[in-house]
Coordinates of C-alpha atoms and ligand atoms in Angstrom, one line a residue:
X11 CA 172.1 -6.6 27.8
X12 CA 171.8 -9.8 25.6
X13 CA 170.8 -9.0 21.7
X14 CA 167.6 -10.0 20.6
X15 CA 164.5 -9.4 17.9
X16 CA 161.2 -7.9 18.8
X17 CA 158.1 -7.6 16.1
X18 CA 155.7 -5.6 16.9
X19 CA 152.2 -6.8 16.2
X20 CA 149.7 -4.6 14.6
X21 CA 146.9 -5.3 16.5
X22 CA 144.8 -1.7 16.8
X23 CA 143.5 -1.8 20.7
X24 CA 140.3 0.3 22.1
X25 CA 140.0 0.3 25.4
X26 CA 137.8 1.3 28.4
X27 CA 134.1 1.7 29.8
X28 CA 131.5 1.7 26.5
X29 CA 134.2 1.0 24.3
X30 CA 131.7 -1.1 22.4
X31 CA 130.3 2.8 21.1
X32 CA 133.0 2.6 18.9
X33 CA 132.4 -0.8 16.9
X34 CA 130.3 0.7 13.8
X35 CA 133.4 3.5 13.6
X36 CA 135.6 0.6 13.6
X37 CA 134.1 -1.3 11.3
X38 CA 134.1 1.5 9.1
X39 CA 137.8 1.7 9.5
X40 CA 139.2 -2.0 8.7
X41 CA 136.9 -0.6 5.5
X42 CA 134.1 -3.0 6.0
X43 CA 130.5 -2.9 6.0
X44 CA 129.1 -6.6 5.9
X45 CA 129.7 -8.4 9.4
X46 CA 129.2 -11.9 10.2
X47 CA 129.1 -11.8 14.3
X48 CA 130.6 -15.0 16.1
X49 CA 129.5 -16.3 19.7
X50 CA 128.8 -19.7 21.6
X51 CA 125.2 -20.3 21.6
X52 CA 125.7 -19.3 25.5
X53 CA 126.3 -15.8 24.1
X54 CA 123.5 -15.5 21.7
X55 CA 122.1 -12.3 23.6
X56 CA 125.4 -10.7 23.6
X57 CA 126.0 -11.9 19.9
X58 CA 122.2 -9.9 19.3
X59 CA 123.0 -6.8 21.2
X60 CA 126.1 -6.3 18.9
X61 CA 124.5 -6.7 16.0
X62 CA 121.7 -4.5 16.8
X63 CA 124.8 -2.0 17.2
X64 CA 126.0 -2.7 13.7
X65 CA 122.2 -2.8 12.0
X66 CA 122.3 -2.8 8.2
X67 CA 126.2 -3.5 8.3
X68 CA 125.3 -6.8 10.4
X69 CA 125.3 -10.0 7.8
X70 CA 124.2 -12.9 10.3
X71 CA 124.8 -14.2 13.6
X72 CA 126.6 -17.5 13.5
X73 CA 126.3 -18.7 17.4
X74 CA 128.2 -22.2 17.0
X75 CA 131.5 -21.5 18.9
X76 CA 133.0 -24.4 20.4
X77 CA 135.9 -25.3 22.5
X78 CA 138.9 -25.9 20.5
X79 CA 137.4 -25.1 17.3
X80 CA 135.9 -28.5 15.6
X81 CA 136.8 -28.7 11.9
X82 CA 133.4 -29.2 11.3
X83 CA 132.4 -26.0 13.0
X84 CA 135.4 -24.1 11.0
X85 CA 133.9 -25.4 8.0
X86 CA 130.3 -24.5 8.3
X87 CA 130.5 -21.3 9.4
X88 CA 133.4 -20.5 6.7
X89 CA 130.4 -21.1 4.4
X90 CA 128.0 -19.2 6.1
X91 CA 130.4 -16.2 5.7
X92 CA 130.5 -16.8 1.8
X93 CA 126.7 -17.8 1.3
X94 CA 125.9 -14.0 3.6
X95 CA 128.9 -12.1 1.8
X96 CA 130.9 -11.2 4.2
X97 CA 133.8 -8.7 4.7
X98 CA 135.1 -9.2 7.9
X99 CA 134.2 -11.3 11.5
X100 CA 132.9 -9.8 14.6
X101 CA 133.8 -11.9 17.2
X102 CA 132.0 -11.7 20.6
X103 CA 133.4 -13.9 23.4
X104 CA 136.2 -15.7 25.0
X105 CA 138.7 -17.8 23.3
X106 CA 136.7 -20.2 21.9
X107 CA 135.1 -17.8 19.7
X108 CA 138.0 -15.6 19.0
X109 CA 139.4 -19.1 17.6
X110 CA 136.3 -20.0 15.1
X111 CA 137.0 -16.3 13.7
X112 CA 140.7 -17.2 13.6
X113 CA 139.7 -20.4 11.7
X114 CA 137.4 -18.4 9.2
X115 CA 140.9 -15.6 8.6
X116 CA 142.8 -18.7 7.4
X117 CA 141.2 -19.7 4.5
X118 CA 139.5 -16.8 3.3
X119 CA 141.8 -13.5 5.3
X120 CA 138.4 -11.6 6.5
X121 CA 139.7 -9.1 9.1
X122 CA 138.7 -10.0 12.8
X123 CA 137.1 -7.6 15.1
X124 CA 137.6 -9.5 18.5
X125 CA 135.8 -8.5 21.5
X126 CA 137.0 -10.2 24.1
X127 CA 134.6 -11.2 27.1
X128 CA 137.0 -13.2 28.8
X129 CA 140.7 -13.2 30.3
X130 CA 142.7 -15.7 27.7
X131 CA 143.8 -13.4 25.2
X132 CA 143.6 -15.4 21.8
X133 CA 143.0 -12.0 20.6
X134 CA 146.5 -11.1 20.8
X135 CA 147.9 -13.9 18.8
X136 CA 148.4 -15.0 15.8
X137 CA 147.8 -18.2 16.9
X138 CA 145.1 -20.6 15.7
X139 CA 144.2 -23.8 16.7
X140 CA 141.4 -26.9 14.8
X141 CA 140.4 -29.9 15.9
X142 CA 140.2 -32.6 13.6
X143 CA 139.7 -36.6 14.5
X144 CA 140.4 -36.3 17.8
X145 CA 143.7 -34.1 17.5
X146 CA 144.6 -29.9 18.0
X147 CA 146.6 -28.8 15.6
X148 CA 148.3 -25.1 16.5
X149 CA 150.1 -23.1 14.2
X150 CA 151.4 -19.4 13.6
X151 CA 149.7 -17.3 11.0
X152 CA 149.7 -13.5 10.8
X153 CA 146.3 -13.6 8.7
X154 CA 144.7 -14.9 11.9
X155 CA 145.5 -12.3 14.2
X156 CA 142.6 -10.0 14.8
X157 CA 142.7 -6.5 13.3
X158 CA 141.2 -4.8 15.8
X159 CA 140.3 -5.5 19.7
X160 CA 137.4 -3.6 21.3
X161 CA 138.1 -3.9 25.5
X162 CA 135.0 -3.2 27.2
X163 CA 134.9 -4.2 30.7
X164 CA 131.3 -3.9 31.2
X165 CA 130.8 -6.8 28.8
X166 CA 132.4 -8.9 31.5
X167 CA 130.5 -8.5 34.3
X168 CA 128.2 -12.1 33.6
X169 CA 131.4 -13.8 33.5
X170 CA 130.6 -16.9 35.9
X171 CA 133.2 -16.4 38.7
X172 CA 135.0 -19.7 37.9
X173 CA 135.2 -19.1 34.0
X174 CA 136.7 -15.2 34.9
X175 CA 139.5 -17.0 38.0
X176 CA 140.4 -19.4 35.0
X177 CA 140.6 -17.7 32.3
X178 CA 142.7 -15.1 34.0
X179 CA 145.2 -17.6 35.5
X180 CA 145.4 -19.1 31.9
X181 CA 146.4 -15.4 30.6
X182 CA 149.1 -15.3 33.7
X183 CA 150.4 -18.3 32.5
X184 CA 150.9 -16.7 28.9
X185 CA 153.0 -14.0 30.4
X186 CA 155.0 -16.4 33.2
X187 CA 156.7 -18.4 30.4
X188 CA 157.4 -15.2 28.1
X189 CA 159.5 -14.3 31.1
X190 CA 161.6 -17.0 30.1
X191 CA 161.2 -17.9 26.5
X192 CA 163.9 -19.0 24.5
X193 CA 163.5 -15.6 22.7
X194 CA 162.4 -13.8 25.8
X195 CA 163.3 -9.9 25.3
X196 CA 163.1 -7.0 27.4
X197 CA 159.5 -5.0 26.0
X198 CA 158.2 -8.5 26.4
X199 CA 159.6 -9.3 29.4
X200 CA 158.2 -6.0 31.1
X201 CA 154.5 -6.4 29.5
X202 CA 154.9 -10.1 31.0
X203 CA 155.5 -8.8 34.8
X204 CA 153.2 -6.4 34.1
X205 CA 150.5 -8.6 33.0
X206 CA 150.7 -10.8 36.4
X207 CA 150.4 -7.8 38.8
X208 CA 147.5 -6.3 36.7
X209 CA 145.8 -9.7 36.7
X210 CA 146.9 -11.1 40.6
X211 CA 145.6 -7.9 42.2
X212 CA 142.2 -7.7 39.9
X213 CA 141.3 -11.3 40.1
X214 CA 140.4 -11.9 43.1
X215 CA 137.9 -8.3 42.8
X216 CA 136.5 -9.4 39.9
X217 CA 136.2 -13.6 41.5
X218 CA 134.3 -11.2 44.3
X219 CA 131.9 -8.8 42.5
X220 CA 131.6 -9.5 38.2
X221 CA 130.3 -6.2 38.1
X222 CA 133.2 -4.0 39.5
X223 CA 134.1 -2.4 36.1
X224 CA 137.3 -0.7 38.1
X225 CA 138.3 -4.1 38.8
X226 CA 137.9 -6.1 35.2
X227 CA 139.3 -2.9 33.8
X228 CA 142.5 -3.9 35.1
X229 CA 141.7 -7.5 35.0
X230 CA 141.5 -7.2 30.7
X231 CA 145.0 -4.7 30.7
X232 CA 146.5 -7.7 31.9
X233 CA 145.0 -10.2 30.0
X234 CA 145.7 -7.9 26.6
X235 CA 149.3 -7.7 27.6
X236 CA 149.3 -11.3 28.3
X237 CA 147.7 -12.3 24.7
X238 CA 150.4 -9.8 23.5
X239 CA 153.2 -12.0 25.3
X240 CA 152.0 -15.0 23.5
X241 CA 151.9 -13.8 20.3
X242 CA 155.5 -12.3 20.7
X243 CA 157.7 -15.2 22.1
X244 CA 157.9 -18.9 22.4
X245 CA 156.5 -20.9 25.0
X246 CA 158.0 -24.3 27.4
X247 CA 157.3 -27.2 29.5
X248 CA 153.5 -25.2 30.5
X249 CA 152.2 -25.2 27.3
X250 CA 153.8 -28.3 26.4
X251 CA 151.6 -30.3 29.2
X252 CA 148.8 -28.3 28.3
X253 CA 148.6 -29.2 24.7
X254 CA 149.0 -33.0 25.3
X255 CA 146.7 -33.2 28.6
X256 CA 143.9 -31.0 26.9
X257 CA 144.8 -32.6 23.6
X258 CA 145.0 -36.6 25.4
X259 CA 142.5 -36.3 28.3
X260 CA 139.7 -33.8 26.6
X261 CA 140.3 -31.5 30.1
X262 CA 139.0 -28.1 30.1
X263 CA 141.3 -25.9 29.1
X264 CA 141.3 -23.1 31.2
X265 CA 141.3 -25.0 34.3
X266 CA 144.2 -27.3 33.5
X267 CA 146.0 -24.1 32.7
X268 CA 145.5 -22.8 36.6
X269 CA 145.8 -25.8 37.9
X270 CA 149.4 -26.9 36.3
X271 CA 150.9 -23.8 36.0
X272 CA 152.2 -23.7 39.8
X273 CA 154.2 -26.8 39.2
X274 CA 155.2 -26.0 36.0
X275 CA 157.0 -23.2 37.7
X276 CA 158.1 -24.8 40.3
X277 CA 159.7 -27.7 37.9
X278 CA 161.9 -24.6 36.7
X279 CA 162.4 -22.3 39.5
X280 CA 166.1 -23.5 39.8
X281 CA 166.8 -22.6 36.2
X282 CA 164.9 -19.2 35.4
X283 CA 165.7 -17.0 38.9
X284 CA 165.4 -13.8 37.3
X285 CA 162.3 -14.8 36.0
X286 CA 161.2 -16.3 38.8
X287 CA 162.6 -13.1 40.8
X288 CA 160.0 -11.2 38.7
X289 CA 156.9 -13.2 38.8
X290 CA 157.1 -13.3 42.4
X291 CA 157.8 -9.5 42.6
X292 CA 154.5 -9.0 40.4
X293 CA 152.2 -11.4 42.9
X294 CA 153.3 -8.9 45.4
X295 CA 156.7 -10.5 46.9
X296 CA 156.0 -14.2 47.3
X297 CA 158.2 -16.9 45.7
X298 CA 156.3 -17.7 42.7
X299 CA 155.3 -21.0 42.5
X300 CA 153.7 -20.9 46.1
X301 CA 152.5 -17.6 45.2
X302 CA 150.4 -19.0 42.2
X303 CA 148.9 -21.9 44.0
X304 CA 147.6 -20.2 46.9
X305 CA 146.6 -17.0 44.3
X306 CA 144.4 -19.9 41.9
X307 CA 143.1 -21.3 45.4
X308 CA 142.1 -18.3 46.9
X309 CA 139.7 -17.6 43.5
X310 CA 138.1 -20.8 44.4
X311 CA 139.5 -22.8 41.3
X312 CA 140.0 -26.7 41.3
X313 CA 143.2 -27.4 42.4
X314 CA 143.7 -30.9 41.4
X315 CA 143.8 -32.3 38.0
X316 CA 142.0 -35.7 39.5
X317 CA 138.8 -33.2 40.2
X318 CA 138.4 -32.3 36.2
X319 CA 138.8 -35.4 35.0
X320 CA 142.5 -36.7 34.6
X321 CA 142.6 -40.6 35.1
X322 CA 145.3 -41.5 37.4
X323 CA 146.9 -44.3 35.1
X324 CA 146.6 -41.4 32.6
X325 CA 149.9 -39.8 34.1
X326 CA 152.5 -41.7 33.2
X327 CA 151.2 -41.5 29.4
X328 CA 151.3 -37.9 29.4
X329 CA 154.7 -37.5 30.9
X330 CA 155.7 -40.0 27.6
X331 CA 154.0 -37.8 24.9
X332 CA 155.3 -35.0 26.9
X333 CA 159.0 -35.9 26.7
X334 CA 158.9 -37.9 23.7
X335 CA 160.4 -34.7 20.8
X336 CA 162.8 -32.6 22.6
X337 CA 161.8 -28.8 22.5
X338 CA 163.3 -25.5 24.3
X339 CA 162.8 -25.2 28.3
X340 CA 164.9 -23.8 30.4
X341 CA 165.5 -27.0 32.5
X342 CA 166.3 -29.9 30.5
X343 CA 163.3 -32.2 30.1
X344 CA 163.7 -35.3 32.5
X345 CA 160.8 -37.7 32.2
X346 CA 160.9 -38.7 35.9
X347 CA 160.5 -35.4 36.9
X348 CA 158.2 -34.7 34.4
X349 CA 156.1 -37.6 35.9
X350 CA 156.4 -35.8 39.1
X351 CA 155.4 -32.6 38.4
X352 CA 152.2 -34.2 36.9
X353 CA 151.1 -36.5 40.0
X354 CA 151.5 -33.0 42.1
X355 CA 149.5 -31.4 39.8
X356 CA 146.9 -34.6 39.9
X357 CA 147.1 -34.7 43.7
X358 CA 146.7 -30.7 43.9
X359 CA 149.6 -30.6 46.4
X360 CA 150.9 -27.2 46.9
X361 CA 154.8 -26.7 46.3
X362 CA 157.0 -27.1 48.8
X363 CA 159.4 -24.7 50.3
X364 CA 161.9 -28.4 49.9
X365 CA 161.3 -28.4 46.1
X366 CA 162.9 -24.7 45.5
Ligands
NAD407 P1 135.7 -20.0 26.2 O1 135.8 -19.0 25.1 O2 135.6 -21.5 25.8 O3 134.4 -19.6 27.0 C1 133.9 -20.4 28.1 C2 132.4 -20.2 28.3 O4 132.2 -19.0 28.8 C3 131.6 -20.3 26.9 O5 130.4 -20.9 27.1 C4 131.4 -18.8 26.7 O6 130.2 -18.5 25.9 C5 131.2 -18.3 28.1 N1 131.5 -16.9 28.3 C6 132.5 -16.1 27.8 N2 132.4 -14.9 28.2 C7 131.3 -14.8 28.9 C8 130.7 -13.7 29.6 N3 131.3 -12.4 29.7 N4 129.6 -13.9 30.3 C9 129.0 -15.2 30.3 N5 129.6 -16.2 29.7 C10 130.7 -16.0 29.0 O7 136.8 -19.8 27.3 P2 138.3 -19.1 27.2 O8 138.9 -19.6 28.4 O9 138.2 -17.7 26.9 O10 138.9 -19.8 25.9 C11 139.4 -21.1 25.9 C12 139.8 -21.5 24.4 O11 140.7 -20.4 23.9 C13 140.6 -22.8 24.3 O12 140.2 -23.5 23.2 C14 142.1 -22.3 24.1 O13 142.8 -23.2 23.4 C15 141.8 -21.0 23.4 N6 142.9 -20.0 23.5 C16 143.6 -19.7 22.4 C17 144.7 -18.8 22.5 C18 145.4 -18.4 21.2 O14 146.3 -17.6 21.2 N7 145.1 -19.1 20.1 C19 145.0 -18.2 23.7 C20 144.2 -18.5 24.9 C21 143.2 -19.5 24.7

């Protein structure tokens, strides 16, 4: 076996049906007792309900969440948290508002309490990421990660079908390029591959009936061990073209995530097979690259990156910015095929048995 480093995270999980009982014990454990609750303003009723839960230890609701977290946003509601005196967030949502609490952490270390009502798992990571003229900025800080993660599964049964389909093929993207990361390791590497068979067989349940609990159950294991992959190990080439596409073209995130991840893989099947041996063990023996295209297009997800917005003389700019500072992937970066890749991912042209 190769050497290698592994840091555990100290994330404290509860998990299962009416786990949300737990939040005011919780709270009372990260030894807190004044809670400013986060949502979109999608989620206001959800962002209530919780802090009805919490009564007197609930501060305010602050329902501004927005994709990719707006300075402005990050701002406003760090001042909210000060002007209401709060000791910690409670964040109630998907990513979006798992990442306005991150933003909050950062300047002022509250804990997070994340409950998670979709499949990215940002609540995993230590991961942040702010929005400011135009441009993401990511980084790594441990004061971001969340203290403690509630799982409830019931809380995601009014996920729309196409936000749960994404969302979850975002979190199997997390764990397909943990499988090989530069400083891929062999806990990691067996949460990843357990991550995509959790998620691939409870997808396509949870795409067919929100409210199968036994399904979404399985559907957030995966996601949490997918979150867990992300925080752990480096990414590649996926991320990569995710960042500069979502970062470039304004797409929405999750579904640029489903939609690229199939050539992504295919672009380095040649260079990862034992990774690519595993991914298509865990879709349930298919090669992997076909076997996540037809597993997104079977959830009914857009499958071309023209149908969310991608301009076609966008392409070749991305495949510049994406090629432009060298960073780790398993096969070397070649901007031609870069440029490939993308106008397979623009066309939504499923892999080829001639590109493995
Ligand atoms: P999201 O948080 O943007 O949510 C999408 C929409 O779905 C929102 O309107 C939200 O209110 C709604 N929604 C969420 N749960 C719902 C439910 N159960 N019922 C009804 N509506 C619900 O989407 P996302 O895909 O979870 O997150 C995307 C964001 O997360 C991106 O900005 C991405 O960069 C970030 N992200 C960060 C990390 C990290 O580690 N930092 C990891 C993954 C994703």
């Amino acid at each position: 076996m190769k050497a290698f480093s592994y840091q555990n995270l100290p994330t404290r999980v509860v998990f299962g049906n009416g786990a949300l009982a737990s939040l005011n014990a919780e709270i009372e454990r990260l030894g807190a007792s004044s809670a400013l609750v986060l949502c979109t303003p999608q989620q206001r009723d959800s962002a209530e309900y919780v802090a009805r839960l919490l009564g007197s230890r609930a501060a305010a609701i602050y329902d501004k969440a927005a994709m990719h977290v707006p300075i402005e946003t990050a701002e406003d509601a760090r001042q909210v948290a000060r002007q209401v005196g709060a000791d910690c967030c409670v964040a109630i949502g998907g990513g979006s508002t798992v990442g306005l609490g991150k933003a909050i952490a950062m300047t002022s270390s509250l804990p997070i309490l994340a409950i998670p009502t979709t499949f990215a798992g940002s609540e995993m990571t230590p991961i942040y990421g702010i929005t400011e003229g135009g441009l993401k900025r990511t980084g790594r800080d441990p004061r971001v990660l969340p203290k403690t993660v509630i799982y409830d599964p019931v809380l995601t049964a009014t996920l729309p079908p196409l936000i749960a389909a994404t969302s979850g093929m975002n979190a199997i993207a997390h764990a397909v390029e943990a499988l090989y990361a530069q400083d891929a390791n062999p806990i990691i590497s067996l949460m990843a591959e357990e991550s995509i068979r959790a998620l691939a067989s409870s997808l396509p349940r949870v795409v067919r009936n929100p409210a199968d609990t036994d399904a979404s159950s399985d559907a957030l294991y995966g996601a949490w061990l997918a979150g867990a992959c992300l925080g752990a190990v480096g990414m590649a080439i996926h991320h990569k073209l995710c960042h500069t596409l979502g970062g470039t073209f304004n797409l929405p995130h999750a579904e640029m995530h489903t939609i690229v991840l199939p050539h992504s893989v295919a672009y380095n099947r040649r260079a990862t097979q034992e990774a690519m041996a595993r991914v298509g063990r865990a879709l349930g023996g298919v090669e992997a690259a076909t076997g996540l295209f037809d597993l997104a297009k079977s959830l009914g997800a857009p499958m071309s990156l023209a149908e969310i917005g991608m301009p076609d003389d966008g392409l070749e700019k991305a495949a510049r910015l994406a090629t432009e500072n060298p960073y780790y992937n398993p096969r070397p970066i070649e901007r031609e095929a870069i440029l490939e890749l993308l106008r397979s991912a623009q066309a939504g042209r499923r892999p080829t048995v001639a590109d493995i």
